[in-house]
Amino acid sequence: MIDNIEDMRDHKRKKKPRTMKEAAQAAAQHIRNIGADKLKEPEGFASGGDMRKILEQADKDEDKDCDKDR
Amino acid sequence: MLATHKDAEERYTTIRQAVIDEANQQFIRNGQHGLKAKLIDASALNASTTWNASSRRHVDWDWIQGYNDFRFRHPKRFEMALWQGQKLASLTLGRPTYMGARLRLDYIEGNPDKSEDIQVFQFTFIAMAIYANALGADELRIMNPINKTVRGYYERFGFSYIAKGNYLTIRL
């Protein structure tokens, strides 16, 4: 009986792929749900590390065994 | 450039352009007719040099060098230049993780002198969600928020901060 219960993580992995339009609409819905229009974007808005070290950082990533980034 | 790298660059540029096109369609559906997303090109990079003169700018990034380095290293990258009419509103660079399960936002900068009513991140979020979906990724990560205010802004979008690694994450 218990063998028939699907692991929720597996269920999530097998979710139906969305079209690009569906993905866009889902993202837009999320933005509406959180009320993003009422948020104020910080002045001088930016995120990221040292842009001068992109090549250096990519070399480090390639040295890692797991979760390498490309 | 190796043939495999060149092939990947061309293949993923096709996907990136399709994503940008779909993002623009969504902006129109949202009633944002004045905004247009594009791939990063010479005109966007040149426009970014004017940001150096702004006293509101919080970073000293050289987008011309940075983009060229990033482009060289990451053919599967996400990139977007957001324009408000003739004015560059933001530039973004990201990349999928090795296994493709996640899409990282590595660099984003809004025009420090853009009008306050334009929130560039929400449009970046839409475009990145489309690209993540196209790659089969189900998580977005924002790397290295520059300060607590920016980090808090992302948290209002539903992202969770992970101190170990200094990034924010959200499941799609």
Tab-separated table of C-alpha atoms in Angstrom, chain A residues 41-47, chain B residues 24 27 32 34-41 43-51 54 57 59 61 63 80-92 107-124 153:
chain	number	residue	atom	x	y	z
A	41	GLU	CA	13.543	49.423	-5.902
A	42	PRO	CA	16.650	50.484	-3.950
A	43	GLU	CA	18.594	53.440	-5.308
A	44	GLY	CA	21.612	52.381	-7.346
A	45	PHE	CA	20.110	48.900	-7.625
A	46	ALA	CA	22.718	46.230	-8.367
A	47	SER	CA	23.782	42.708	-7.445
B	24	ASN	CA	8.508	41.414	-24.476
B	27	PHE	CA	5.538	43.127	-20.877
B	32	GLN	CA	4.289	47.993	-20.056
B	34	GLY	CA	7.432	51.580	-23.026
B	35	LEU	CA	9.812	48.808	-22.029
B	36	LYS	CA	11.715	46.567	-24.385
B	37	ALA	CA	14.113	43.752	-23.603
B	38	LYS	CA	16.991	42.990	-25.963
B	39	LEU	CA	20.121	40.908	-25.988
B	40	ILE	CA	23.170	42.885	-24.908
B	41	ASP	CA	24.807	44.578	-27.868
B	43	SER	CA	24.713	50.095	-28.130
B	44	ALA	CA	23.737	48.788	-24.677
B	45	LEU	CA	27.353	48.488	-23.575
B	46	ASN	CA	28.147	51.978	-24.819
B	47	ALA	CA	25.084	53.353	-23.026
B	48	SER	CA	26.263	51.749	-19.774
B	49	THR	CA	29.426	53.871	-19.815
B	50	THR	CA	27.311	56.936	-19.049
B	51	TRP	CA	26.471	55.387	-15.669
B	54	SER	CA	26.240	59.095	-11.719
B	57	ARG	CA	25.913	54.410	-8.715
B	59	VAL	CA	29.332	49.706	-8.184
B	61	TRP	CA	31.695	47.718	-12.990
B	63	TRP	CA	30.255	46.246	-18.433
B	80	MET	CA	19.348	41.012	-21.079
B	81	ALA	CA	19.455	44.710	-21.778
B	82	LEU	CA	16.248	46.429	-20.707
B	83	TRP	CA	15.406	49.654	-22.491
B	84	GLN	CA	12.902	52.332	-21.609
B	85	GLY	CA	12.504	54.070	-24.926
B	86	GLN	CA	15.994	55.197	-25.922
B	87	LYS	CA	17.321	54.971	-22.370
B	88	LEU	CA	19.084	51.882	-21.066
B	89	ALA	CA	17.284	50.812	-17.878
B	90	SER	CA	19.366	47.787	-16.822
B	91	LEU	CA	21.854	45.112	-17.793
B	92	THR	CA	21.793	41.528	-16.523
B	107	TYR	CA	25.213	40.548	-12.289
B	108	ILE	CA	22.398	43.025	-12.543
B	109	GLU	CA	22.581	46.779	-12.501
B	110	GLY	CA	19.825	49.278	-12.979
B	111	ASN	CA	20.559	52.609	-14.582
B	112	PRO	CA	21.350	54.679	-11.470
B	113	ASP	CA	19.472	57.624	-12.974
B	114	LYS	CA	16.428	55.740	-14.237
B	115	SER	CA	13.012	56.997	-13.288
B	116	GLU	CA	11.752	55.617	-9.986
B	117	ASP	CA	8.627	54.105	-11.481
B	118	ILE	CA	10.654	51.551	-13.422
B	119	GLN	CA	11.477	48.508	-11.330
B	120	VAL	CA	13.901	46.606	-13.469
B	121	PHE	CA	14.069	43.514	-11.309
B	122	GLN	CA	10.498	42.398	-11.833
B	123	PHE	CA	11.035	42.363	-15.600
B	124	THR	CA	14.336	40.578	-15.177
B	153	TYR	CA	14.198	43.786	-1.640
